[in-house]
PDB file of C-alpha atoms and ligand atoms in Angstrom:
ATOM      1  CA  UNK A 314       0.000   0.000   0.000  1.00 92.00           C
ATOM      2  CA  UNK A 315       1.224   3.379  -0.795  1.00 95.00           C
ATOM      3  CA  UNK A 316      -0.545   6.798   0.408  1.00 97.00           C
ATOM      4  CA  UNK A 317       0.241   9.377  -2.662  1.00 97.00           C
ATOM      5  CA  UNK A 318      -1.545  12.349  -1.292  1.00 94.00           C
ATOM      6  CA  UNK A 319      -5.006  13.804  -1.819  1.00 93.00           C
ATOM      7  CA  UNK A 320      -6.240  10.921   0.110  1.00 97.00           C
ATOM      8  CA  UNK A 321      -5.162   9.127  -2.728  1.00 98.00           C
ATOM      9  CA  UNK A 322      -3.855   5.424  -2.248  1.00 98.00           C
ATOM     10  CA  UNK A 323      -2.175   2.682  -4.092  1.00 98.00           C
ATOM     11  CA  UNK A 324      -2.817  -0.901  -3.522  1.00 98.00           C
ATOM     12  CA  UNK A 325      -2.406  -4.393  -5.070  1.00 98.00           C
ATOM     13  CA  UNK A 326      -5.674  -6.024  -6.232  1.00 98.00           C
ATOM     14  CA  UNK A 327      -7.173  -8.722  -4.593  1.00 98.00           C
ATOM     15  CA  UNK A 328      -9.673 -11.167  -5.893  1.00 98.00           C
ATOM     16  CA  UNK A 329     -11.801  -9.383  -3.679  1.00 98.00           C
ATOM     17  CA  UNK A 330     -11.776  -6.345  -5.724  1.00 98.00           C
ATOM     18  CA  UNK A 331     -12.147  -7.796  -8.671  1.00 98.00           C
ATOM     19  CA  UNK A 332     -15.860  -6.956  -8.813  1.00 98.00           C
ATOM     20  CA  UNK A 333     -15.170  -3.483  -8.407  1.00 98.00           C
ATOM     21  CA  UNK A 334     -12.185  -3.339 -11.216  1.00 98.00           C
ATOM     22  CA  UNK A 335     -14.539  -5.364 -13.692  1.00 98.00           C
ATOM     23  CA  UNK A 336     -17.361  -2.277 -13.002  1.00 98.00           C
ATOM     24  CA  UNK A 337     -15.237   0.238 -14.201  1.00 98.00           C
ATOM     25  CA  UNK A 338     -13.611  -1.774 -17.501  1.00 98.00           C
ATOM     26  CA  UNK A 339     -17.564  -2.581 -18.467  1.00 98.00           C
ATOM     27  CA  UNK A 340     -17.658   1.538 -18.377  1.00 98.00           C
ATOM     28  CA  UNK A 341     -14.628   2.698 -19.592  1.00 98.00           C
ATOM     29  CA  UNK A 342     -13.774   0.123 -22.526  1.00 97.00           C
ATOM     30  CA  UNK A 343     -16.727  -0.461 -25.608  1.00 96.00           C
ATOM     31  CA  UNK A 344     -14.997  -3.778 -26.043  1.00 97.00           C
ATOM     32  CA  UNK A 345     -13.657  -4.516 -22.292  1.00 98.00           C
ATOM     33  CA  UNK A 346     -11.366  -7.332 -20.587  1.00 98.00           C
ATOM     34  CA  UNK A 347     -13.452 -10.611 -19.345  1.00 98.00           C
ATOM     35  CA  UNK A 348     -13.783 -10.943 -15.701  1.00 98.00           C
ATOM     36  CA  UNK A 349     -11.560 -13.695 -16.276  1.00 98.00           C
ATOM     37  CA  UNK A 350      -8.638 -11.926 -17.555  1.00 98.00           C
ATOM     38  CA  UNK A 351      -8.122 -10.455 -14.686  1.00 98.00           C
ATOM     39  CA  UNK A 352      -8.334 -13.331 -12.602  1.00 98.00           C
ATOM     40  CA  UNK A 353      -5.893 -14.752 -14.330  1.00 98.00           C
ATOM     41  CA  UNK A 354      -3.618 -11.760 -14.147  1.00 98.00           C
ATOM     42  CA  UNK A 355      -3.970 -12.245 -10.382  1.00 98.00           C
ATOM     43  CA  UNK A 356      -2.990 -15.740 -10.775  1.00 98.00           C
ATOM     44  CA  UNK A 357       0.503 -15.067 -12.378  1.00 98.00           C
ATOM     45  CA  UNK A 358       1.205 -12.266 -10.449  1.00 98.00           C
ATOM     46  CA  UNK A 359       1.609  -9.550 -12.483  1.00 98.00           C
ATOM     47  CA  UNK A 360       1.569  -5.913 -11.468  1.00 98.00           C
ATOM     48  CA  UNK A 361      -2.098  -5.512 -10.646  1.00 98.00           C
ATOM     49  CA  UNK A 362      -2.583  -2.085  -8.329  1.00 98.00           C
ATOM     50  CA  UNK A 363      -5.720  -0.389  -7.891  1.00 98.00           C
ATOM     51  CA  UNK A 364      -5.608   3.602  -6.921  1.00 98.00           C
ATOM     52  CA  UNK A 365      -8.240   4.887  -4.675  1.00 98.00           C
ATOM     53  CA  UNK A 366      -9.808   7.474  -2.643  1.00 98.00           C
ATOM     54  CA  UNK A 367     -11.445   6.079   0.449  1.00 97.00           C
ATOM     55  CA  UNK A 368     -13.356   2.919  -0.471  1.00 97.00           C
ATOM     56  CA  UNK A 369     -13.824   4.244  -3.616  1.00 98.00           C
ATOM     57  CA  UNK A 370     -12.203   2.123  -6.287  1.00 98.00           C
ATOM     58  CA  UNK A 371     -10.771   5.501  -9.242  1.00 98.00           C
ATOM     59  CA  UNK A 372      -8.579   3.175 -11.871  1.00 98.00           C
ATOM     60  CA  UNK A 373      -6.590   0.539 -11.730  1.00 98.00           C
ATOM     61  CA  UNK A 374      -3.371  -0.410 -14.120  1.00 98.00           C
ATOM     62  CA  UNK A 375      -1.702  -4.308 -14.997  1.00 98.00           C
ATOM     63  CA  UNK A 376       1.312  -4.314 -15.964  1.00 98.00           C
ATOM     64  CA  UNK A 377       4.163  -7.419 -16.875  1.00 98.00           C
ATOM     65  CA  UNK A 378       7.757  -7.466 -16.477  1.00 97.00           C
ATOM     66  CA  UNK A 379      10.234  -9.558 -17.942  1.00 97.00           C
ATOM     67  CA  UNK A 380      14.055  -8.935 -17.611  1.00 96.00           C
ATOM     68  CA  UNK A 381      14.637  -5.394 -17.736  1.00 97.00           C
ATOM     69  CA  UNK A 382      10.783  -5.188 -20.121  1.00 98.00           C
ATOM     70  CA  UNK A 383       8.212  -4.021 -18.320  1.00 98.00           C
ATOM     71  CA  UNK A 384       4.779  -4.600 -20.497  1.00 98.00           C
ATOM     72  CA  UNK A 385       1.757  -2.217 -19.782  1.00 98.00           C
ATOM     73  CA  UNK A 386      -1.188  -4.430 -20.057  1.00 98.00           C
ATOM     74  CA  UNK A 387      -4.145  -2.373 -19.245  1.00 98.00           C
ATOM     75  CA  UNK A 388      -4.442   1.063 -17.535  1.00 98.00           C
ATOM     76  CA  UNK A 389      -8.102   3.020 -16.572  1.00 98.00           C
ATOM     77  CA  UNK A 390      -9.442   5.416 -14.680  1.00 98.00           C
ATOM     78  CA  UNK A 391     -12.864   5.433 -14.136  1.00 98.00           C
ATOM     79  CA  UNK A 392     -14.544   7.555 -16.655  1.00 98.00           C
ATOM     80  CA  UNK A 393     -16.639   9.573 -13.922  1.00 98.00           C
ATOM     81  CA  UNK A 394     -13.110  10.786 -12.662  1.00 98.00           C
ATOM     82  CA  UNK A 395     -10.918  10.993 -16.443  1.00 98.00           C
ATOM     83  CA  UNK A 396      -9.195  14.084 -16.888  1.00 98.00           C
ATOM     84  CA  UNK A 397      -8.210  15.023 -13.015  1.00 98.00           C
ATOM     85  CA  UNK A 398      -4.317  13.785 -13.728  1.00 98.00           C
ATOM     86  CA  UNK A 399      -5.598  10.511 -12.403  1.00 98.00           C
ATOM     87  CA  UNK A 400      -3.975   8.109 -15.174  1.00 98.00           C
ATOM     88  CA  UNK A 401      -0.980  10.350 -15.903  1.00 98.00           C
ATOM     89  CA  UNK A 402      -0.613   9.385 -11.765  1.00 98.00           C
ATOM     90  CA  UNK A 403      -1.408   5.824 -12.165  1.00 98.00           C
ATOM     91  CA  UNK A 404       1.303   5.519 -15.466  1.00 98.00           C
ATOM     92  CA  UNK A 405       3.940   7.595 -12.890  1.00 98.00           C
ATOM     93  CA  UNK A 406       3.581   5.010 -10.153  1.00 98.00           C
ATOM     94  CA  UNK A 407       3.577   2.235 -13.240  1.00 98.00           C
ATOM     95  CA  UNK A 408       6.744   3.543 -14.308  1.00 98.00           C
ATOM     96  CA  UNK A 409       8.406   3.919 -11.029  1.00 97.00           C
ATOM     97  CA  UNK A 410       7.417   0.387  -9.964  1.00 97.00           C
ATOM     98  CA  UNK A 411       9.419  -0.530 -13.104  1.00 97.00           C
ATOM     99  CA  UNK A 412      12.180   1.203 -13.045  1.00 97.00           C
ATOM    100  CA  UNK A 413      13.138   0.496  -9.436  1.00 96.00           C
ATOM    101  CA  UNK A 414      12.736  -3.209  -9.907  1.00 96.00           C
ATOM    102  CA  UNK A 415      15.426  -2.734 -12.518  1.00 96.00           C
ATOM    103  CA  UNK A 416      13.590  -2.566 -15.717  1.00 97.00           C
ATOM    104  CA  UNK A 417      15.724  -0.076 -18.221  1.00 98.00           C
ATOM    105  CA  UNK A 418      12.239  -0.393 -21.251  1.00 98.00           C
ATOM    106  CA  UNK A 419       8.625   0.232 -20.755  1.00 98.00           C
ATOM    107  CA  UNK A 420       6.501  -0.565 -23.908  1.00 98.00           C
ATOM    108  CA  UNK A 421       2.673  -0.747 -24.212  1.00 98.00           C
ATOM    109  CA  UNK A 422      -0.233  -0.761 -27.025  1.00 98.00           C
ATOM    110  CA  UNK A 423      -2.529   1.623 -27.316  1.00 98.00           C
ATOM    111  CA  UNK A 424      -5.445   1.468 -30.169  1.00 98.00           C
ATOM    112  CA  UNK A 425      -5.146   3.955 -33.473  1.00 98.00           C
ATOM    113  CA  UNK A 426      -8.701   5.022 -32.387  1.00 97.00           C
ATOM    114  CA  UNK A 427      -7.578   6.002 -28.978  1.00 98.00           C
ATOM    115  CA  UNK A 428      -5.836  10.029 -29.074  1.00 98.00           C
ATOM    116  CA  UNK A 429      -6.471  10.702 -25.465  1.00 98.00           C
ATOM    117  CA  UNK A 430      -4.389   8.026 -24.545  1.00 98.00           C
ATOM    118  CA  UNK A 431      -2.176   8.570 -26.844  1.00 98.00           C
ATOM    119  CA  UNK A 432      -1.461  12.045 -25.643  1.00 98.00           C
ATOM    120  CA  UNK A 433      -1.405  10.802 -22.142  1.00 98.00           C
ATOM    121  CA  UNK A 434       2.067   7.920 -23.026  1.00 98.00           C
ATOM    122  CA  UNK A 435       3.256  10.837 -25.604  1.00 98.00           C
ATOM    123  CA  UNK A 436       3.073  13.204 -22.493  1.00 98.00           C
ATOM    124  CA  UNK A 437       5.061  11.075 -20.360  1.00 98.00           C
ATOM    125  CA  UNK A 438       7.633  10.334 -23.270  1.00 98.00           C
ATOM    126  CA  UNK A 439       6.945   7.422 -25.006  1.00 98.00           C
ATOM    127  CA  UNK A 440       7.410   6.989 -28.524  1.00 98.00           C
ATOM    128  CA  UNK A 441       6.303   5.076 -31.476  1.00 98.00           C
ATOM    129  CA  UNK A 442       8.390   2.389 -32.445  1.00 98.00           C
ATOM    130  CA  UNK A 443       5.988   0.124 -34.323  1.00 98.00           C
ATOM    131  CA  UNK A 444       2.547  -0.865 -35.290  1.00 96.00           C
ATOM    132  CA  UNK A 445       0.465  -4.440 -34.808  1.00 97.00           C
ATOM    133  CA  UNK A 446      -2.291  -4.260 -37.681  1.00 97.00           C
ATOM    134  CA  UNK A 447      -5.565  -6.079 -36.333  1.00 97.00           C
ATOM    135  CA  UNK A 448      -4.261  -6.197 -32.877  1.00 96.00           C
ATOM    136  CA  UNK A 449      -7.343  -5.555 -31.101  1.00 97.00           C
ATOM    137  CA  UNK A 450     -11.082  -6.712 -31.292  1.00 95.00           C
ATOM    138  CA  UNK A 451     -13.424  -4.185 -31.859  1.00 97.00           C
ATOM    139  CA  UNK A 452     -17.653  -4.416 -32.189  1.00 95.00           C
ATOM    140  CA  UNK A 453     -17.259  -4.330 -35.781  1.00 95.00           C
ATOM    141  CA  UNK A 454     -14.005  -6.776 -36.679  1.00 96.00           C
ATOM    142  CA  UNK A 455     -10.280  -5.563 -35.645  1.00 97.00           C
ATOM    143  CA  UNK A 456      -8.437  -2.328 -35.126  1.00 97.00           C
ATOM    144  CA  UNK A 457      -4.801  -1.656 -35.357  1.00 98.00           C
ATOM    145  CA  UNK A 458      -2.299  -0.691 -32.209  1.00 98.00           C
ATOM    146  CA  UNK A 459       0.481   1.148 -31.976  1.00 98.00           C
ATOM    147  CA  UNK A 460       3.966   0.180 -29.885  1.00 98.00           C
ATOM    148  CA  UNK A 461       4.984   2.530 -27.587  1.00 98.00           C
ATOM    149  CA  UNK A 462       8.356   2.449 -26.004  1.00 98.00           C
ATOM    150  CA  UNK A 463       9.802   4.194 -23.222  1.00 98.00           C
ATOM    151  CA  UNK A 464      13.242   3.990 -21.581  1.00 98.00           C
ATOM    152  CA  UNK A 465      13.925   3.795 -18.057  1.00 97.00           C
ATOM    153  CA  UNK A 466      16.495   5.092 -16.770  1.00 89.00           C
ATOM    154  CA  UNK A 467      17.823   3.977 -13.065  1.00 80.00           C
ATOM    155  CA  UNK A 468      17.649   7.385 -11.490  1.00 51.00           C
ATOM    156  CA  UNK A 469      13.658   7.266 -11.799  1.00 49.00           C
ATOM    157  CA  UNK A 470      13.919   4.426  -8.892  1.00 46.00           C
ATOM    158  CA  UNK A 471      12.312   5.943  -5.594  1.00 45.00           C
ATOM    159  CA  UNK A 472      14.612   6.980  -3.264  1.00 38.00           C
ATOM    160  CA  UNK A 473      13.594   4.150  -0.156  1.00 35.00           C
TER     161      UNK A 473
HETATM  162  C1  LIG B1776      -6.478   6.966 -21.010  1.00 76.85           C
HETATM  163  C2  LIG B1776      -6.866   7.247 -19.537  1.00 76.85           C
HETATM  164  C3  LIG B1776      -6.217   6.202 -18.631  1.00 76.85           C
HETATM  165  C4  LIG B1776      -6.329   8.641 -19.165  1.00 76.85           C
HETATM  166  O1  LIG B1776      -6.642   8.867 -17.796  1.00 76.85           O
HETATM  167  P1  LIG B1776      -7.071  10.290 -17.271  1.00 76.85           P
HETATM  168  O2  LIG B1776      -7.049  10.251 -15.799  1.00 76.85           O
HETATM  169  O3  LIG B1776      -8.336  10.707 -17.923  1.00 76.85           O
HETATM  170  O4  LIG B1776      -5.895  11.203 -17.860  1.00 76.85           O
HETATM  171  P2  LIG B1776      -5.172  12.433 -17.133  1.00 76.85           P
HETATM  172  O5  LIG B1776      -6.188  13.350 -16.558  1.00 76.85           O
HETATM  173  O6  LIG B1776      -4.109  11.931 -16.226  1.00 76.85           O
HETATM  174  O7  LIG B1776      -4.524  13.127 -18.421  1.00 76.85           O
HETATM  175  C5  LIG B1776      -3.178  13.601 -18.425  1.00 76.85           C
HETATM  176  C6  LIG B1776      -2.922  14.174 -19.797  1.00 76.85           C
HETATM  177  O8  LIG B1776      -3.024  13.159 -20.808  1.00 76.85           O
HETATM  178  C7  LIG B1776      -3.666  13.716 -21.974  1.00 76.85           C
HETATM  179  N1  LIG B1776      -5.020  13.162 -22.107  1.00 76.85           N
HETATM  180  C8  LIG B1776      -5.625  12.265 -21.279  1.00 76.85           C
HETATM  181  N2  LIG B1776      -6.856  11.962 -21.739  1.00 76.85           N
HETATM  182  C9  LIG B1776      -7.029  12.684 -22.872  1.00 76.85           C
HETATM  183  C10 LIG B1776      -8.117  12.802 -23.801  1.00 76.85           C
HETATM  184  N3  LIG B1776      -9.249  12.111 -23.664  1.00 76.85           N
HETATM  185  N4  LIG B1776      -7.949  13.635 -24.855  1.00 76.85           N
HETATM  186  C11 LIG B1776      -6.806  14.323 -25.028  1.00 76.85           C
HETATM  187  N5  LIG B1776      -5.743  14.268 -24.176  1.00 76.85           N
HETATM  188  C12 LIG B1776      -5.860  13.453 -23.113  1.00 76.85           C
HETATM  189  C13 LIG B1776      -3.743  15.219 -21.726  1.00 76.85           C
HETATM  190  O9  LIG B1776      -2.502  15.769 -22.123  1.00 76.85           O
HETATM  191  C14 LIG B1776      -3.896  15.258 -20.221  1.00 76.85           C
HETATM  192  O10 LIG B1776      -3.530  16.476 -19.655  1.00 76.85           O
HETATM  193  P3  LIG B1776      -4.612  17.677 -19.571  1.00 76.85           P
HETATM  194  O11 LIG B1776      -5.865  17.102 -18.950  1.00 76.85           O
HETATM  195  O12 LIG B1776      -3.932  18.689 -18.706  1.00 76.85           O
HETATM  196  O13 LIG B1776      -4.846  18.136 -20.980  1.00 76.85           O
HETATM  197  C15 LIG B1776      -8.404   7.283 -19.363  1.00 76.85           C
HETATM  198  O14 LIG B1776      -8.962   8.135 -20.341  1.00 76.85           O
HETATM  199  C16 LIG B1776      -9.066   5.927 -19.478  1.00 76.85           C
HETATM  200  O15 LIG B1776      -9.093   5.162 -18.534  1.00 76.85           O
HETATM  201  N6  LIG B1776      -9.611   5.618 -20.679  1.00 76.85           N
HETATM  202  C17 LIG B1776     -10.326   4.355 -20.900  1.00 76.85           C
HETATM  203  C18 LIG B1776      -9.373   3.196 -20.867  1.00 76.85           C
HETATM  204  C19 LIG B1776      -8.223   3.378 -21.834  1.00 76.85           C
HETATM  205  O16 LIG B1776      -8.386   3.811 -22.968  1.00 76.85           O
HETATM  206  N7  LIG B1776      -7.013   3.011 -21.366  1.00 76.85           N
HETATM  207  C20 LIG B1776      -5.799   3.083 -22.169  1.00 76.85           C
HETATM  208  C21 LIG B1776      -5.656   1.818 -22.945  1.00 76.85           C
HETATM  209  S1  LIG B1776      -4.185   1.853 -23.985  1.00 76.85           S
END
């Protein structure tokens, strides 16, 4: 658990809160993660952290790492509190969580029909370093996504 001001707290994700994350992906995603995929994100122990206020569940991210990779696999803040610096929070914690477990890359997907997030990884200083044509399901058929790469360097690792 991690208190990051504003009342605002980071904590892992238990399967007891799993209810809670899947309420907010059915809201914030037209096409959204099963229940299970969560689950089973619990399962292998990735990076699963929730942020919130009280007992009031705001976003959540899950992230991978492998080596010195870490692999964003899903970050959202509840669309009833979007644009309030909220993700570009959650992605900072993300990233620090990375880097001080010795990843030196970050790299995600985002969808080509997706600017505001987008703007949000180009804010923080990813780049483009590649394209995956049909990577994700849509309502209609498949959408493209774009790579985004970051790199981390060690003095982003918290102090303690
Ligand atoms: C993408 C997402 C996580 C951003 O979270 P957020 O809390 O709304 O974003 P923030 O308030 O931290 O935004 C920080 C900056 O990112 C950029 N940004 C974020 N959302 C944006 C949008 N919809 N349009 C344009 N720019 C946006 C802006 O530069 C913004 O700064 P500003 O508000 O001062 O202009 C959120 O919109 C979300 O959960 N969306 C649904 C799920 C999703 O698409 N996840 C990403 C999958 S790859």
């Amino acid at each position: 658990m991690r208190a990051l001001g504003n009342g605002l707290v980071l904590k892992a994700i238990a399967k007891s809160d799993l209810d809670a994350v899947h309420a907010i992906e059915r809201r914030a995603y037209p096409v959204p993660w099963t229940y299970g995929v969560f689950f089973d994100c619990l399962v292998v122990r990735y990076d699963c952290q929730a942020l919130w206020r009280g007992d009031r569940m705001l976003g959540y991210f899950v992230g991978q790492r492998v080596l010195d990779e870490a692999h964003l696999l899903n970050v959202c803040i509840d669309p009833d509190y979007q644009r309030q610096g909220l993700g570009e929070l959650l992605m900072q914690e993300w990233l620090q969580l990375a880097s001080s477990s010795g990843c030196r890359r970050a790299l995600l997907e985002v969808r080509v029909s997706n600017p505001g997030a987008q703007a949000l990884y180009q804010r923080l200083g990813f780049e483009r370093i590649g394209y995956r044509k049909g990577y994700y399901p849509t309502l209609e058929g498949r959408e493209d996504g774009i790579v985004m790469a970051l790199s981390l360097s060690p003095s982003q690792a918290p102090a303690s």
